[in-house]
Amino acid sequence: MTKTRVLTGITTTGTPHLGNYVGAIRPAIEASRDPQVQSYYFLADFHALIKCHEPQRVAESRREIAATWLALGLDTNNAVFYRQSDIPEIPELTWLLTCVAAKGLMNRAHAYKAATQENLDANEDIDAGINMGLYSYPILMAADILMFNAKKVPVGRDQTQHIEMARDIGQRFNHIFGEEFFVMPEAVVDERVSVLAGLDGRKMSKSYNNTIPLFEPEKKFKKLINKIKTNSLEPGEPKETEGCTLFQIYSAFADDSDIATMRERYAAGIGWGEMKGELFERLNEQLKQPREEYQRLLADPAYVEGVLQKGAEKARAIATPTLERLKAAVGLGRFI
C-alpha cells in the first residue's frame, strides 16, 4: 500500500495557541493516526530566526511546541516528528532551490509585500528593516515540503500561497533538470475554521498579542476567554453568529449538533457572559487532560529530546539519499 505523505510544522517563536491547534496541530494529530498516511511534522526553528533574534525565546518555544504535540497525542510510531535544524539536508536543498527560484516570485510573497507596503506608508526606504530571511523564506518552506515529496500540507488559508510557490519552484527544478524529482504538494485547508480569531477579533496571532495559549492554567485560561471582545447587545437580544469570535471558537471545538443548538441560543438572545462560560467549559473539558500531560513532558526534557532524535534519524533516512540524487542532478555528484 502506498501511503499519502502529509507534512506540516509550526514556527518556534512563541507558545502554541488555539489558532495553531485548530489550523495545524489538530489535523496533524488526526493524520498521524491514519495507517494510510505517512506524516512528517516538524518544529520550524530555522524559520523562527527570520524575525526572532532572542535565543532564549526560541529555545523555550521549541520545548513548548514539542511537548504540546506529544501531549495532544501525536503518534510518533507512525509519524516522523523532528526539528528542522536537525536535518542539515534542508538548508542544502534550500540553496539548490534558491538557484532556480524566480526573484519575481519572491517579490509577490505576501509577507514581503506587506513589509514593503508598511515601509512605503511610513515614507521609509522600501526595504528598510527587511532581511533576506523574510524575503526568501518561501524557498526554505518549499525545501521543507519538497525534500519529503509531501503530497498534502495542512495550512491555514493565509498560508496557501506558500504551497503554490513550492509547486512553482518544484516544477521549475523538474523542468530545468529534466526529471520528475518532486511531487507537487497540495494545500489542505479546514474550510469551516481556516483562520481562528483572537481576543480582539483579528486573526489570532502572536504578532497581534491576542492569542489564547492552549495550556494556560485553568484560572488564567478562563480570564482570557472572558477578555474576548463582544458587542454591546444585552441578554435577551438576538445575536448574529456571523463575525462573532466566541461562536467561531466554539464551532472549532463542537460537533454539528451542538453548533446548531448554539445558533438557536444566539437567536434567542444568549448573554455574552453565559456564552463565555459555555466556551470556557467546552474548551477546558477537552484540554484538561492534555494540559496535565504537557506539564509532565516539560518536566522531562530528556524524554522529549529522545523522541526528536529518533524522528531526525527517520527523516534523514529519507533526506540524505534524496539530496545526493538532487546534487548529482545539478552536477554536484561524487566523482566516483
Coordinates of C-alpha atoms in Angstrom, one line a residue, residues 5-270:
R5 CA 2.7 11.8 2.6
V6 CA 1.4 14.7 4.7
L7 CA 3.7 17.4 6.2
T8 CA 3.3 20.5 8.4
G9 CA 5.2 22.5 11.0
I10 CA 4.9 25.4 13.4
T11 CA 7.4 28.2 13.7
T12 CA 9.1 28.2 17.1
T13 CA 8.8 31.8 18.3
G14 CA 6.0 31.5 20.8
T15 CA 3.7 29.4 22.9
P16 CA 1.2 27.3 21.0
H17 CA -2.3 28.8 21.0
L18 CA -5.8 27.8 20.0
G19 CA -5.3 29.1 16.5
N20 CA -2.2 26.9 16.0
Y21 CA -4.2 24.0 17.3
V22 CA -7.2 24.4 15.0
G23 CA -5.2 25.4 11.9
A24 CA -2.3 22.9 12.0
I25 CA -1.8 20.8 15.1
R26 CA -5.3 19.1 15.2
P27 CA -5.2 18.0 11.5
A28 CA -1.7 16.8 12.1
I29 CA -2.6 14.7 15.1
E30 CA -5.5 13.1 13.2
A31 CA -3.3 12.3 10.2
S32 CA -0.6 10.8 12.4
R33 CA -3.0 8.1 13.5
D34 CA -4.1 7.1 10.0
P35 CA -2.3 4.0 8.8
Q36 CA -2.8 5.1 5.2
V37 CA -0.8 8.3 5.8
Q38 CA 2.9 8.9 6.2
S39 CA 3.1 12.0 8.3
Y40 CA 6.1 14.4 8.6
Y41 CA 5.7 17.0 11.4
F42 CA 8.5 19.4 12.4
L43 CA 9.5 22.3 14.6
A44 CA 10.3 25.0 12.1
D45 CA 13.1 26.5 14.1
F46 CA 15.1 27.8 11.2
H47 CA 12.0 29.8 10.2
A48 CA 12.0 31.2 13.7
L49 CA 15.3 33.0 13.2
I50 CA 13.8 35.3 10.5
K51 CA 12.0 37.5 12.9
C52 CA 13.2 36.4 16.4
H53 CA 16.8 37.1 17.5
E54 CA 16.1 36.1 21.1
P55 CA 17.8 32.7 21.7
Q56 CA 16.0 32.0 25.0
R57 CA 12.6 32.6 23.4
V58 CA 13.4 30.3 20.5
A59 CA 14.7 27.6 22.8
E60 CA 11.7 27.8 25.1
S61 CA 9.3 27.8 22.2
R62 CA 10.9 24.6 20.8
R63 CA 10.4 22.8 24.1
E64 CA 6.8 24.0 24.5
I65 CA 5.8 23.1 20.9
A66 CA 7.4 19.7 21.1
A67 CA 5.6 19.0 24.4
T68 CA 2.4 20.3 23.0
W69 CA 2.3 18.0 20.0
L70 CA 3.2 15.0 22.2
A71 CA 0.7 15.9 24.9
L72 CA -2.1 16.1 22.3
G73 CA -1.4 12.5 21.2
L74 CA 0.9 12.7 18.2
D75 CA 1.6 9.1 17.1
T76 CA 5.4 9.2 16.7
N77 CA 5.5 5.5 15.7
N78 CA 3.6 6.2 12.6
A79 CA 4.6 9.9 12.1
V80 CA 8.1 11.3 11.6
F81 CA 8.5 14.1 14.2
Y82 CA 11.6 16.2 14.1
R83 CA 13.3 19.6 14.4
Q84 CA 14.0 21.3 11.2
S85 CA 17.5 22.2 12.4
D86 CA 18.4 18.6 13.0
I87 CA 18.2 17.9 9.2
P88 CA 21.2 19.6 7.5
E89 CA 19.9 18.5 4.1
I90 CA 17.1 21.0 4.4
P91 CA 19.4 24.2 4.1
E92 CA 21.4 22.4 1.4
L93 CA 18.2 21.8 -0.7
T94 CA 17.1 25.4 0.0
W95 CA 20.2 26.6 -1.8
L96 CA 19.6 24.3 -4.8
L97 CA 16.0 25.7 -5.0
T98 CA 17.2 29.3 -4.5
C99 CA 19.3 28.9 -7.6
V100 CA 16.2 28.1 -9.7
A101 CA 13.6 30.3 -8.0
A102 CA 12.5 33.4 -9.8
K103 CA 13.1 36.7 -8.0
G104 CA 9.7 37.9 -9.3
L105 CA 8.0 35.1 -7.5
M106 CA 9.6 36.1 -4.2
N107 CA 8.6 39.7 -4.8
R108 CA 5.0 38.6 -4.8
A109 CA 5.2 36.8 -1.4
H110 CA 2.5 38.2 1.0
A111 CA 4.9 38.7 3.9
Y112 CA 7.4 40.6 1.8
K113 CA 4.7 42.7 0.1
A114 CA 3.1 43.6 3.5
A115 CA 6.5 44.6 4.9
T116 CA 7.4 46.8 1.9
Q117 CA 3.9 48.4 1.9
E118 CA 4.3 49.3 5.6
N119 CA 7.6 51.0 4.8
L120 CA 6.1 52.9 1.9
D121 CA 3.2 54.0 4.1
A122 CA 5.7 55.3 6.7
N123 CA 7.8 57.1 4.0
E124 CA 10.7 54.8 4.7
D125 CA 13.0 53.1 2.2
I126 CA 11.0 50.2 0.6
D127 CA 13.3 47.5 2.1
A128 CA 14.1 49.1 5.4
G129 CA 14.4 46.5 8.1
I130 CA 13.7 43.6 5.8
N131 CA 16.3 40.8 5.9
M132 CA 16.9 38.1 3.4
G133 CA 15.4 35.5 5.6
L134 CA 12.0 37.3 5.3
Y135 CA 12.4 37.8 1.6
S136 CA 13.4 34.2 0.7
Y137 CA 11.8 32.1 3.4
P138 CA 9.2 30.7 0.9
I139 CA 12.1 28.9 -0.6
L140 CA 13.0 27.4 2.8
M141 CA 9.4 26.4 3.2
A142 CA 9.5 24.8 -0.3
A143 CA 12.6 22.8 0.7
D144 CA 10.7 21.6 3.9
I145 CA 7.9 20.3 1.7
L146 CA 9.8 19.1 -1.4
M147 CA 12.5 17.2 0.5
F148 CA 10.0 14.6 1.5
N149 CA 7.8 14.8 -1.5
A150 CA 4.8 15.7 0.7
K151 CA 1.5 15.4 -1.3
K152 CA -0.7 17.2 1.3
V153 CA 0.2 20.1 3.5
P154 CA -2.4 21.2 6.1
V155 CA -2.3 25.0 6.4
G156 CA -4.4 28.0 7.3
R157 CA -5.9 29.8 4.3
D158 CA -3.4 32.6 4.7
Q159 CA -0.6 30.1 4.0
T160 CA -1.9 28.6 0.8
Q161 CA 0.3 31.0 -1.3
H162 CA 3.4 29.3 0.1
I163 CA 2.2 25.9 -1.2
E164 CA 1.6 27.4 -4.6
M165 CA 5.1 28.8 -4.5
A166 CA 6.6 25.5 -3.6
R167 CA 4.8 24.0 -6.6
D168 CA 6.2 26.7 -8.9
I169 CA 9.7 26.2 -7.6
G170 CA 9.5 22.4 -7.7
Q171 CA 8.1 22.4 -11.3
R172 CA 10.9 24.7 -12.4
F173 CA 13.6 22.4 -10.9
N174 CA 12.0 19.4 -12.6
H175 CA 11.8 21.3 -15.9
I176 CA 15.4 22.5 -15.8
F177 CA 17.0 19.2 -14.8
G178 CA 14.7 17.1 -16.9
E179 CA 13.1 14.7 -14.4
E180 CA 10.2 14.5 -12.1
F181 CA 12.2 14.8 -8.9
F182 CA 9.5 16.4 -6.9
V183 CA 5.8 15.6 -6.3
M184 CA 3.6 18.7 -6.5
P185 CA 2.2 19.4 -3.0
E186 CA -1.5 20.4 -2.3
A187 CA -2.7 22.7 0.4
V188 CA -5.3 21.2 2.8
V189 CA -7.5 23.8 4.4
D190 CA -10.2 23.2 7.0
E191 CA -13.0 25.2 5.3
R192 CA -15.1 25.5 8.4
V193 CA -12.4 27.1 10.6
S194 CA -9.4 28.1 8.5
V195 CA -8.2 31.1 10.5
L196 CA -9.3 31.5 14.1
A197 CA -10.0 34.9 15.5
G198 CA -8.2 36.1 18.7
L199 CA -9.2 38.3 21.7
D200 CA -9.7 41.4 19.7
G201 CA -11.5 39.8 16.7
R202 CA -8.5 39.9 14.4
K203 CA -6.7 36.7 13.3
M204 CA -5.3 35.0 16.4
S205 CA -1.6 35.7 16.1
K206 CA 1.5 36.3 18.3
S207 CA 2.1 39.4 16.2
Y208 CA -1.2 41.0 17.5
N209 CA -0.7 39.8 21.0
N210 CA -4.2 38.5 21.0
T211 CA -3.7 34.8 21.5
I212 CA -5.2 32.3 23.9
P213 CA -2.4 29.8 24.8
L214 CA -3.5 26.2 24.7
F215 CA -2.3 25.1 28.1
E216 CA -2.6 28.1 30.3
P217 CA -3.5 27.3 34.0
E218 CA -7.3 26.9 34.3
K219 CA -7.9 30.3 36.1
K220 CA -5.9 32.3 33.7
F221 CA -7.4 30.4 30.7
K222 CA -10.9 31.4 32.0
K223 CA -9.8 35.1 32.3
L224 CA -8.6 35.1 28.7
I225 CA -11.9 33.7 27.5
N226 CA -13.7 36.5 29.4
K227 CA -11.5 39.1 27.7
I228 CA -12.7 38.1 24.2
K229 CA -14.2 41.2 22.5
T230 CA -18.0 41.3 22.0
N231 CA -20.6 43.9 21.1
S232 CA -22.9 45.7 23.5
L233 CA -26.1 43.7 22.9
E234 CA -27.9 42.8 26.2
P235 CA -29.1 39.3 27.2
G236 CA -32.4 38.6 25.5
E237 CA -31.5 40.5 22.4
P238 CA -31.0 38.2 19.3
K239 CA -27.3 38.0 18.2
E240 CA -25.6 37.2 15.0
T241 CA -23.2 34.3 14.8
E242 CA -21.5 35.7 11.7
G243 CA -18.4 37.5 12.7
C244 CA -18.6 36.5 16.4
T245 CA -15.3 35.4 17.8
L246 CA -17.0 33.4 20.6
F247 CA -19.1 31.5 18.2
Q248 CA -16.3 30.9 15.8
I249 CA -14.0 29.4 18.5
Y250 CA -16.9 27.4 19.9
S251 CA -17.6 26.0 16.4
A252 CA -14.0 24.8 16.2
F253 CA -14.4 22.6 19.2
A254 CA -18.0 21.4 18.8
D255 CA -19.9 18.9 16.6
D256 CA -22.6 19.9 14.1
S257 CA -25.4 19.2 16.5
D258 CA -24.0 21.4 19.3
I259 CA -23.3 24.2 16.8
A260 CA -26.9 24.1 15.5
T261 CA -28.1 24.3 19.1
M262 CA -25.9 27.2 19.8
R263 CA -27.2 29.1 16.8
E264 CA -30.6 28.8 18.2
R265 CA -29.4 30.1 21.5
Y266 CA -27.9 33.1 19.7
A267 CA -31.2 33.8 18.0
A268 CA -32.9 33.6 21.4
G269 CA -30.5 36.2 22.9
I270 CA -27.9 34.3 24.9

